[in-house]
Amino acid sequence: MTITRKTEPEQEEVILHLLHPLVKQWFFKRFKSFSLPQLYAVNEIHARKNILVSAPTGATKTLTAFLSILNELVDSAEKGILENRVYCVYISPLKALNNDIKKNLIEPLQEIEKLAGKSLGIRVAVRTGDTTAYEKQKMLEHPPHIFITTPESLAINLASLKFREHLTNVQWLVVDEIHALAENKRGVHLSVSLERLQKISPGLTRVGLSATISPLEEIAKFLAGSERDTMENSQPRSCMIVDLQFLKQLDLEVISPVPDLIDTDHKNMHLALYNLIHKLIQEHKTTLIFTNTRSATERVVHLLKERFPHAYNDENIGAHHGSLSRDHRFDLEENLRKGKLKAVVCSTSLELGIDIGYIDLVLLLGSPKSVARALQRIGRSGHQLHAVTKGRIIVLNRDDLVECGVLLKAAIEKKIDSIHIPTNCLDVLVQHIHGMALEGDPIHKDAMYQLITQSFCFVNLTKQDFTQVLDYLTGKYISLEDRHIYAKIWHDEATSMIGKRGKLSRVMHMTNIGTIPEESGVIVKLGEKKLGIIEEAFLEKLKPNDIFVLGGNTYQFKFSRGMVAQVEDAIAKTPTVPSWFSEMLPLSFDLALEIGKFRRLMAEQFATKKSRGEIIKFVNEYLYVDPNAAQAIYHYFEEQHTYVGVIPHDKLLLIEHYRDEHDNPFVIFHSLFGRRVNDCLSRAMAFAIARTQHRDVEIGVNDNGFYLGFSKKVQPLRAWKLLKPEELRKLMELAIDKTEVLKRRFRHCAARALMILRNYKGHTKRVGRQQVSSMILMSAVKRLGENFFILKEARREVLEDLMDIENTERVLRWCQNQALHVKEISTTVPSPFAFSIILQGRLDVLKIEDRHEFLKRMHQHVKAKVALKEGKG
């Protein structure tokens, strides 16, 4: 059982030989020849081999997956042996994509029927949370041969006694956009559902379709799962990888609207930016513009309409993001498909593969923070197989310029960042144990454990964790009954058999499973006075004494109860957390290291006293940037080197001390490891300082580093040396123990673990009530021990999925073995590389133009210091 890569395509004759005459006739009426993904994969799917096809958007992946399947269904229909059951289950993360696929399957079937001159009776149907009771009933009587659904609906159908019968002996399972599922709990949930489906369909062939992703071997193992012949012995199922990531021709460039990103005043920069966007839109038929936040999406549309009223109106430009209504998004997608729109601006909502018609240019405003995401977004252009994928990244600051230059280099050189696949999620495990108990006949405890640990995400599940979850579901923790948490299944310890308990158990399962948490607005109050609303995701980031902006005023966060956050006035104090922080995508660790490597190479250029011309030549040869950008990068590094003599990089961590305008001490850590690692490092440092030096700590974090602010002087290096990789997890568990982020994540985990029911007996519990319940529940659970499974899971989710404790431990190991050196310096004005880190908290108080002026002023100070230094020299 192995993961292999297919390196050679089949000859056309091989596939022609497989195809039914009707399918062959239809195919060549539509297409001139087979695409490369089809030459690689169709024969393997026909031979019933598990396969993962990774290719860019628009590379005919979906038709590749379905060609063999349609072929066999047409062949069975013609022979009169097509049965009344599901032959293929197709899963995608998006309801919109499911409707797209249905349309794209029904059209070919109608065309094939036209060629046949009769109805073939092949049925295709979608089942999601939006499907009506009437449609569901119809599916019970006449199940679709191709069943299109989401991960959540598949799990519900596996526990549905009637529909489950139609899922026995499914031949094919297609998971589309697998990369978007594998990196979160929806994927963890799906991985166990696949094993449950395999149990009742032993001949199942698994087909995964993915855009640019890495590492493909891990995704292939995630897709295929493993076979467990004994309780101890597990072997990954075989799966073939077809990697055609770089099939399409790329036309990529990083561009800057002005030659000087720091000394140009804001008004001119802003003008140049919108003139550049307008020029690029006008030079192309349809442009898709990605921003990194929803608010920026709205702002770009508004300003383009305002500045160029003759060119843009409600008919030809629109915004698309998750906060807009489903109808609005659907209409916009339709208009895009019909070619009615000149430009669409979106946040992340159009990254995945719904067909949005012809787009000849993708613009990214600012860094997409990962190579895979950049290629995914840019891949939306030139959707046809042989079209050129054209993308431009527009940058407005020097950190973005370096980041995007390196990102583009990594993209062109095929260095894709690795994704993180969550494992051993015990809240998801609860849902599956409960679901398996509902399947009909009782199941043996060992058989259940064996089946669950065939999933890639639970292959290392311990017997201890499994037993604790089972004990919870069977009602062994009597004290939880005070919180109205009762037994949901039965377990006969004499026979080890497990089964369902109570009539309402199935209804409760159907109405409460899923992994996407319900979010709601949190009311901010000053005493009893209501000030406004913030998002839950933003509240998660807040620590007591953090300062943020709401309605133009600054407030200091005290605590939260339920869905209310209590604050006090913080007049004239600098914010520590910008309001859009929760929306920003974090920089991937792999890309952060690539940027660190480029910094190191630049440091070597300056250390060996290379001339300006030589260094600019090096930048041009190393990165894919225009002359404007190469000049700006040179100046950025030259100022850092001349001012402090140190360029922090992947082998050198710089700790910089400085005092702000109010004489408060700040320590800046130039730790370019991405925000998920820096979040972990900064909290660990703050905790160590509070414990050993008894100081309150203010924290500001971004991708390039973090700062710690104090009212009195501290010794950060002393605290840094206390951080040991082997003790980090224990320390971080203590550091997050009373934080908002743990409280919120505990609620999400408790809801997934069916401890807090969102829906019960026809009543829906509002998010506010859920949060109050979860806080009382948390106290009850803590009495059962700090290692009770749901607390353990909430901590794991914060440290592994939200933060990146694994790579943080790596960074600390590098320090231990001297692969990463630490250097301390003091400055009177922060060094150029520190500007963006220091600016982090001020971003809300400063209007965008003042922000630019702040940077400019800091820059002038640095230039003055450099001039003084050179004068003395």
JSON list of N, CA, C and O in Angstrom, two decimals, residues 500-541:
[
{"chain": "A", "resi": 500, "resn": "LYS", "atom": "N", "xyz": [-27.64, 3.11, 20.19]},
{"chain": "A", "resi": 500, "resn": "LYS", "atom": "CA", "xyz": [-28.29, 4.41, 20.41]},
{"chain": "A", "resi": 500, "resn": "LYS", "atom": "C", "xyz": [-29.20, 4.37, 21.64]},
{"chain": "A", "resi": 500, "resn": "LYS", "atom": "O", "xyz": [-29.68, 3.31, 22.04]},
{"chain": "A", "resi": 501, "resn": "ARG", "atom": "N", "xyz": [-29.43, 5.55, 22.19]},
{"chain": "A", "resi": 501, "resn": "ARG", "atom": "CA", "xyz": [-30.26, 5.64, 23.39]},
{"chain": "A", "resi": 501, "resn": "ARG", "atom": "C", "xyz": [-31.33, 6.71, 23.17]},
{"chain": "A", "resi": 501, "resn": "ARG", "atom": "O", "xyz": [-31.01, 7.83, 22.80]},
{"chain": "A", "resi": 502, "resn": "GLY", "atom": "N", "xyz": [-32.57, 6.38, 23.42]},
{"chain": "A", "resi": 502, "resn": "GLY", "atom": "CA", "xyz": [-33.65, 7.38, 23.40]},
{"chain": "A", "resi": 502, "resn": "GLY", "atom": "C", "xyz": [-34.14, 7.73, 22.01]},
{"chain": "A", "resi": 502, "resn": "GLY", "atom": "O", "xyz": [-33.41, 7.67, 21.03]},
{"chain": "A", "resi": 503, "resn": "LYS", "atom": "N", "xyz": [-35.43, 8.09, 21.95]},
{"chain": "A", "resi": 503, "resn": "LYS", "atom": "CA", "xyz": [-36.06, 8.38, 20.66]},
{"chain": "A", "resi": 503, "resn": "LYS", "atom": "C", "xyz": [-35.56, 9.67, 20.03]},
{"chain": "A", "resi": 503, "resn": "LYS", "atom": "O", "xyz": [-35.53, 9.82, 18.81]},
{"chain": "A", "resi": 504, "resn": "LEU", "atom": "N", "xyz": [-35.20, 10.65, 20.88]},
{"chain": "A", "resi": 504, "resn": "LEU", "atom": "CA", "xyz": [-34.82, 11.95, 20.33]},
{"chain": "A", "resi": 504, "resn": "LEU", "atom": "C", "xyz": [-33.36, 12.03, 19.89]},
{"chain": "A", "resi": 504, "resn": "LEU", "atom": "O", "xyz": [-32.91, 13.02, 19.35]},
{"chain": "A", "resi": 505, "resn": "SER", "atom": "N", "xyz": [-32.63, 10.94, 20.17]},
{"chain": "A", "resi": 505, "resn": "SER", "atom": "CA", "xyz": [-31.19, 10.96, 19.90]},
{"chain": "A", "resi": 505, "resn": "SER", "atom": "C", "xyz": [-30.87, 11.26, 18.44]},
{"chain": "A", "resi": 505, "resn": "SER", "atom": "O", "xyz": [-29.99, 12.05, 18.12]},
{"chain": "A", "resi": 506, "resn": "ARG", "atom": "N", "xyz": [-31.63, 10.64, 17.51]},
{"chain": "A", "resi": 506, "resn": "ARG", "atom": "CA", "xyz": [-31.36, 10.84, 16.08]},
{"chain": "A", "resi": 506, "resn": "ARG", "atom": "C", "xyz": [-31.67, 12.27, 15.66]},
{"chain": "A", "resi": 506, "resn": "ARG", "atom": "O", "xyz": [-30.89, 12.90, 14.94]},
{"chain": "A", "resi": 507, "resn": "VAL", "atom": "N", "xyz": [-32.78, 12.82, 16.14]},
{"chain": "A", "resi": 507, "resn": "VAL", "atom": "CA", "xyz": [-33.17, 14.20, 15.80]},
{"chain": "A", "resi": 507, "resn": "VAL", "atom": "C", "xyz": [-32.10, 15.17, 16.31]},
{"chain": "A", "resi": 507, "resn": "VAL", "atom": "O", "xyz": [-31.69, 16.11, 15.62]},
{"chain": "A", "resi": 508, "resn": "MET", "atom": "N", "xyz": [-31.66, 14.91, 17.55]},
{"chain": "A", "resi": 508, "resn": "MET", "atom": "CA", "xyz": [-30.64, 15.77, 18.13]},
{"chain": "A", "resi": 508, "resn": "MET", "atom": "C", "xyz": [-29.36, 15.75, 17.28]},
{"chain": "A", "resi": 508, "resn": "MET", "atom": "O", "xyz": [-28.74, 16.78, 17.02]},
{"chain": "A", "resi": 509, "resn": "HIS", "atom": "N", "xyz": [-28.99, 14.55, 16.81]},
{"chain": "A", "resi": 509, "resn": "HIS", "atom": "CA", "xyz": [-27.78, 14.41, 15.99]},
{"chain": "A", "resi": 509, "resn": "HIS", "atom": "C", "xyz": [-27.93, 15.20, 14.68]},
{"chain": "A", "resi": 509, "resn": "HIS", "atom": "O", "xyz": [-27.06, 15.98, 14.32]},
{"chain": "A", "resi": 510, "resn": "MET", "atom": "N", "xyz": [-29.06, 14.97, 14.01]},
{"chain": "A", "resi": 510, "resn": "MET", "atom": "CA", "xyz": [-29.30, 15.61, 12.71]},
{"chain": "A", "resi": 510, "resn": "MET", "atom": "C", "xyz": [-29.29, 17.13, 12.80]},
{"chain": "A", "resi": 510, "resn": "MET", "atom": "O", "xyz": [-28.88, 17.81, 11.86]},
{"chain": "A", "resi": 511, "resn": "THR", "atom": "N", "xyz": [-29.77, 17.67, 13.92]},
{"chain": "A", "resi": 511, "resn": "THR", "atom": "CA", "xyz": [-29.91, 19.13, 14.00]},
{"chain": "A", "resi": 511, "resn": "THR", "atom": "C", "xyz": [-28.73, 19.83, 14.66]},
{"chain": "A", "resi": 511, "resn": "THR", "atom": "O", "xyz": [-28.70, 21.05, 14.74]},
{"chain": "A", "resi": 512, "resn": "ASN", "atom": "N", "xyz": [-27.74, 19.07, 15.13]},
{"chain": "A", "resi": 512, "resn": "ASN", "atom": "CA", "xyz": [-26.64, 19.70, 15.85]},
{"chain": "A", "resi": 512, "resn": "ASN", "atom": "C", "xyz": [-25.24, 19.40, 15.33]},
{"chain": "A", "resi": 512, "resn": "ASN", "atom": "O", "xyz": [-24.27, 19.97, 15.81]},
{"chain": "A", "resi": 513, "resn": "ILE", "atom": "N", "xyz": [-25.13, 18.46, 14.35]},
{"chain": "A", "resi": 513, "resn": "ILE", "atom": "CA", "xyz": [-23.76, 18.14, 13.93]},
{"chain": "A", "resi": 513, "resn": "ILE", "atom": "C", "xyz": [-23.24, 19.16, 12.93]},
{"chain": "A", "resi": 513, "resn": "ILE", "atom": "O", "xyz": [-23.98, 19.95, 12.35]},
{"chain": "A", "resi": 514, "resn": "GLY", "atom": "N", "xyz": [-21.93, 19.12, 12.73]},
{"chain": "A", "resi": 514, "resn": "GLY", "atom": "CA", "xyz": [-21.23, 20.10, 11.88]},
{"chain": "A", "resi": 514, "resn": "GLY", "atom": "C", "xyz": [-20.09, 20.70, 12.68]},
{"chain": "A", "resi": 514, "resn": "GLY", "atom": "O", "xyz": [-20.03, 20.58, 13.90]},
{"chain": "A", "resi": 515, "resn": "THR", "atom": "N", "xyz": [-19.18, 21.36, 11.98]},
{"chain": "A", "resi": 515, "resn": "THR", "atom": "CA", "xyz": [-17.99, 21.88, 12.68]},
{"chain": "A", "resi": 515, "resn": "THR", "atom": "C", "xyz": [-17.84, 23.39, 12.61]},
{"chain": "A", "resi": 515, "resn": "THR", "atom": "O", "xyz": [-16.99, 23.96, 13.27]},
{"chain": "A", "resi": 516, "resn": "ILE", "atom": "N", "xyz": [-18.67, 24.05, 11.78]},
{"chain": "A", "resi": 516, "resn": "ILE", "atom": "CA", "xyz": [-18.51, 25.51, 11.64]},
{"chain": "A", "resi": 516, "resn": "ILE", "atom": "C", "xyz": [-19.21, 26.19, 12.81]},
{"chain": "A", "resi": 516, "resn": "ILE", "atom": "O", "xyz": [-20.42, 26.03, 12.99]},
{"chain": "A", "resi": 517, "resn": "PRO", "atom": "N", "xyz": [-18.46, 26.93, 13.64]},
{"chain": "A", "resi": 517, "resn": "PRO", "atom": "CA", "xyz": [-19.09, 27.53, 14.83]},
{"chain": "A", "resi": 517, "resn": "PRO", "atom": "C", "xyz": [-20.02, 28.67, 14.46]},
{"chain": "A", "resi": 517, "resn": "PRO", "atom": "O", "xyz": [-19.82, 29.36, 13.46]},
{"chain": "A", "resi": 518, "resn": "GLU", "atom": "N", "xyz": [-21.06, 28.85, 15.27]},
{"chain": "A", "resi": 518, "resn": "GLU", "atom": "CA", "xyz": [-21.95, 30.00, 15.08]},
{"chain": "A", "resi": 518, "resn": "GLU", "atom": "C", "xyz": [-21.27, 31.22, 15.69]},
{"chain": "A", "resi": 518, "resn": "GLU", "atom": "O", "xyz": [-20.80, 31.18, 16.81]},
{"chain": "A", "resi": 519, "resn": "GLU", "atom": "N", "xyz": [-21.23, 32.29, 14.91]},
{"chain": "A", "resi": 519, "resn": "GLU", "atom": "CA", "xyz": [-20.61, 33.52, 15.40]},
{"chain": "A", "resi": 519, "resn": "GLU", "atom": "C", "xyz": [-21.70, 34.57, 15.60]},
{"chain": "A", "resi": 519, "resn": "GLU", "atom": "O", "xyz": [-22.76, 34.50, 15.00]},
{"chain": "A", "resi": 520, "resn": "SER", "atom": "N", "xyz": [-21.40, 35.56, 16.42]},
{"chain": "A", "resi": 520, "resn": "SER", "atom": "CA", "xyz": [-22.38, 36.62, 16.66]},
{"chain": "A", "resi": 520, "resn": "SER", "atom": "C", "xyz": [-21.64, 37.87, 17.07]},
{"chain": "A", "resi": 520, "resn": "SER", "atom": "O", "xyz": [-20.48, 37.83, 17.47]},
{"chain": "A", "resi": 521, "resn": "GLY", "atom": "N", "xyz": [-22.32, 39.01, 16.98]},
{"chain": "A", "resi": 521, "resn": "GLY", "atom": "CA", "xyz": [-21.71, 40.27, 17.42]},
{"chain": "A", "resi": 521, "resn": "GLY", "atom": "C", "xyz": [-21.66, 40.35, 18.93]},
{"chain": "A", "resi": 521, "resn": "GLY", "atom": "O", "xyz": [-22.57, 39.88, 19.62]},
{"chain": "A", "resi": 522, "resn": "VAL", "atom": "N", "xyz": [-20.59, 40.92, 19.46]},
{"chain": "A", "resi": 522, "resn": "VAL", "atom": "CA", "xyz": [-20.44, 41.09, 20.91]},
{"chain": "A", "resi": 522, "resn": "VAL", "atom": "C", "xyz": [-20.71, 42.56, 21.24]},
{"chain": "A", "resi": 522, "resn": "VAL", "atom": "O", "xyz": [-20.14, 43.46, 20.63]},
{"chain": "A", "resi": 523, "resn": "ILE", "atom": "N", "xyz": [-21.61, 42.80, 22.21]},
{"chain": "A", "resi": 523, "resn": "ILE", "atom": "CA", "xyz": [-21.95, 44.18, 22.59]},
{"chain": "A", "resi": 523, "resn": "ILE", "atom": "C", "xyz": [-20.85, 44.74, 23.49]},
{"chain": "A", "resi": 523, "resn": "ILE", "atom": "O", "xyz": [-20.42, 44.08, 24.44]},
{"chain": "A", "resi": 524, "resn": "VAL", "atom": "N", "xyz": [-20.37, 45.93, 23.17]},
{"chain": "A", "resi": 524, "resn": "VAL", "atom": "CA", "xyz": [-19.35, 46.59, 23.98]},
{"chain": "A", "resi": 524, "resn": "VAL", "atom": "C", "xyz": [-20.04, 47.60, 24.89]},
{"chain": "A", "resi": 524, "resn": "VAL", "atom": "O", "xyz": [-20.80, 48.45, 24.42]},
{"chain": "A", "resi": 525, "resn": "LYS", "atom": "N", "xyz": [-19.79, 47.50, 26.21]},
{"chain": "A", "resi": 525, "resn": "LYS", "atom": "CA", "xyz": [-20.43, 48.40, 27.17]},
{"chain": "A", "resi": 525, "resn": "LYS", "atom": "C", "xyz": [-19.40, 49.11, 28.04]},
{"chain": "A", "resi": 525, "resn": "LYS", "atom": "O", "xyz": [-18.40, 48.51, 28.44]},
{"chain": "A", "resi": 526, "resn": "LEU", "atom": "N", "xyz": [-19.71, 50.37, 28.32]},
{"chain": "A", "resi": 526, "resn": "LEU", "atom": "CA", "xyz": [-18.96, 51.15, 29.31]},
{"chain": "A", "resi": 526, "resn": "LEU", "atom": "C", "xyz": [-19.92, 51.30, 30.48]},
{"chain": "A", "resi": 526, "resn": "LEU", "atom": "O", "xyz": [-20.86, 52.09, 30.42]},
{"chain": "A", "resi": 527, "resn": "GLY", "atom": "N", "xyz": [-19.73, 50.47, 31.53]},
{"chain": "A", "resi": 527, "resn": "GLY", "atom": "CA", "xyz": [-20.74, 50.42, 32.60]},
{"chain": "A", "resi": 527, "resn": "GLY", "atom": "C", "xyz": [-22.01, 49.84, 32.00]},
{"chain": "A", "resi": 527, "resn": "GLY", "atom": "O", "xyz": [-22.01, 48.74, 31.46]},
{"chain": "A", "resi": 528, "resn": "GLU", "atom": "N", "xyz": [-23.10, 50.61, 32.04]},
{"chain": "A", "resi": 528, "resn": "GLU", "atom": "CA", "xyz": [-24.37, 50.15, 31.45]},
{"chain": "A", "resi": 528, "resn": "GLU", "atom": "C", "xyz": [-24.59, 50.74, 30.06]},
{"chain": "A", "resi": 528, "resn": "GLU", "atom": "O", "xyz": [-25.54, 50.40, 29.37]},
{"chain": "A", "resi": 529, "resn": "LYS", "atom": "N", "xyz": [-23.70, 51.65, 29.66]},
{"chain": "A", "resi": 529, "resn": "LYS", "atom": "CA", "xyz": [-23.88, 52.35, 28.38]},
{"chain": "A", "resi": 529, "resn": "LYS", "atom": "C", "xyz": [-23.37, 51.49, 27.21]},
{"chain": "A", "resi": 529, "resn": "LYS", "atom": "O", "xyz": [-22.22, 51.03, 27.21]},
{"chain": "A", "resi": 530, "resn": "LYS", "atom": "N", "xyz": [-24.26, 51.26, 26.23]},
{"chain": "A", "resi": 530, "resn": "LYS", "atom": "CA", "xyz": [-23.88, 50.45, 25.07]},
{"chain": "A", "resi": 530, "resn": "LYS", "atom": "C", "xyz": [-23.12, 51.33, 24.07]},
{"chain": "A", "resi": 530, "resn": "LYS", "atom": "O", "xyz": [-23.60, 52.39, 23.66]},
{"chain": "A", "resi": 531, "resn": "LEU", "atom": "N", "xyz": [-21.91, 50.88, 23.68]},
{"chain": "A", "resi": 531, "resn": "LEU", "atom": "CA", "xyz": [-21.07, 51.69, 22.78]},
{"chain": "A", "resi": 531, "resn": "LEU", "atom": "C", "xyz": [-21.12, 51.21, 21.33]},
{"chain": "A", "resi": 531, "resn": "LEU", "atom": "O", "xyz": [-20.89, 51.97, 20.40]},
{"chain": "A", "resi": 532, "resn": "GLY", "atom": "N", "xyz": [-21.36, 49.94, 21.14]},
{"chain": "A", "resi": 532, "resn": "GLY", "atom": "CA", "xyz": [-21.37, 49.41, 19.78]},
{"chain": "A", "resi": 532, "resn": "GLY", "atom": "C", "xyz": [-21.14, 47.91, 19.80]},
{"chain": "A", "resi": 532, "resn": "GLY", "atom": "O", "xyz": [-21.26, 47.26, 20.84]},
{"chain": "A", "resi": 533, "resn": "ILE", "atom": "N", "xyz": [-20.80, 47.35, 18.63]},
{"chain": "A", "resi": 533, "resn": "ILE", "atom": "CA", "xyz": [-20.65, 45.90, 18.50]},
{"chain": "A", "resi": 533, "resn": "ILE", "atom": "C", "xyz": [-19.31, 45.57, 17.85]},
{"chain": "A", "resi": 533, "resn": "ILE", "atom": "O", "xyz": [-18.89, 46.24, 16.91]},
{"chain": "A", "resi": 534, "resn": "ILE", "atom": "N", "xyz": [-18.65, 44.53, 18.36]},
{"chain": "A", "resi": 534, "resn": "ILE", "atom": "CA", "xyz": [-17.43, 44.02, 17.71]},
{"chain": "A", "resi": 534, "resn": "ILE", "atom": "C", "xyz": [-17.66, 42.55, 17.38]},
{"chain": "A", "resi": 534, "resn": "ILE", "atom": "O", "xyz": [-18.52, 41.90, 17.94]},
{"chain": "A", "resi": 535, "resn": "GLU", "atom": "N", "xyz": [-16.86, 42.02, 16.45]},
{"chain": "A", "resi": 535, "resn": "GLU", "atom": "CA", "xyz": [-17.00, 40.61, 16.06]},
{"chain": "A", "resi": 535, "resn": "GLU", "atom": "C", "xyz": [-16.40, 39.71, 17.15]},
{"chain": "A", "resi": 535, "resn": "GLU", "atom": "O", "xyz": [-15.44, 40.10, 17.82]},
{"chain": "A", "resi": 536, "resn": "GLU", "atom": "N", "xyz": [-16.95, 38.52, 17.26]},
{"chain": "A", "resi": 536, "resn": "GLU", "atom": "CA", "xyz": [-16.39, 37.55, 18.22]},
{"chain": "A", "resi": 536, "resn": "GLU", "atom": "C", "xyz": [-14.94, 37.24, 17.92]},
{"chain": "A", "resi": 536, "resn": "GLU", "atom": "O", "xyz": [-14.12, 37.11, 18.83]},
{"chain": "A", "resi": 537, "resn": "ALA", "atom": "N", "xyz": [-14.61, 37.12, 16.63]},
{"chain": "A", "resi": 537, "resn": "ALA", "atom": "CA", "xyz": [-13.23, 36.80, 16.26]},
{"chain": "A", "resi": 537, "resn": "ALA", "atom": "C", "xyz": [-12.27, 37.89, 16.74]},
{"chain": "A", "resi": 537, "resn": "ALA", "atom": "O", "xyz": [-11.12, 37.62, 17.06]},
{"chain": "A", "resi": 538, "resn": "PHE", "atom": "N", "xyz": [-12.76, 39.14, 16.79]},
{"chain": "A", "resi": 538, "resn": "PHE", "atom": "CA", "xyz": [-11.92, 40.24, 17.28]},
{"chain": "A", "resi": 538, "resn": "PHE", "atom": "C", "xyz": [-11.77, 40.14, 18.80]},
{"chain": "A", "resi": 538, "resn": "PHE", "atom": "O", "xyz": [-10.68, 40.32, 19.35]},
{"chain": "A", "resi": 539, "resn": "LEU", "atom": "N", "xyz": [-12.88, 39.83, 19.48]},
{"chain": "A", "resi": 539, "resn": "LEU", "atom": "CA", "xyz": [-12.83, 39.70, 20.95]},
{"chain": "A", "resi": 539, "resn": "LEU", "atom": "C", "xyz": [-11.83, 38.62, 21.36]},
{"chain": "A", "resi": 539, "resn": "LEU", "atom": "O", "xyz": [-11.14, 38.76, 22.36]},
{"chain": "A", "resi": 540, "resn": "GLU", "atom": "N", "xyz": [-11.77, 37.57, 20.56]},
{"chain": "A", "resi": 540, "resn": "GLU", "atom": "CA", "xyz": [-10.81, 36.49, 20.84]},
{"chain": "A", "resi": 540, "resn": "GLU", "atom": "C", "xyz": [-9.39, 36.99, 20.98]},
{"chain": "A", "resi": 540, "resn": "GLU", "atom": "O", "xyz": [-8.58, 36.43, 21.72]},
{"chain": "A", "resi": 541, "resn": "LYS", "atom": "N", "xyz": [-9.06, 38.04, 20.22]},
{"chain": "A", "resi": 541, "resn": "LYS", "atom": "CA", "xyz": [-7.68, 38.53, 20.22]},
{"chain": "A", "resi": 541, "resn": "LYS", "atom": "C", "xyz": [-7.37, 39.40, 21.43]},
{"chain": "A", "resi": 541, "resn": "LYS", "atom": "O", "xyz": [-6.23, 39.73, 21.69]}
]
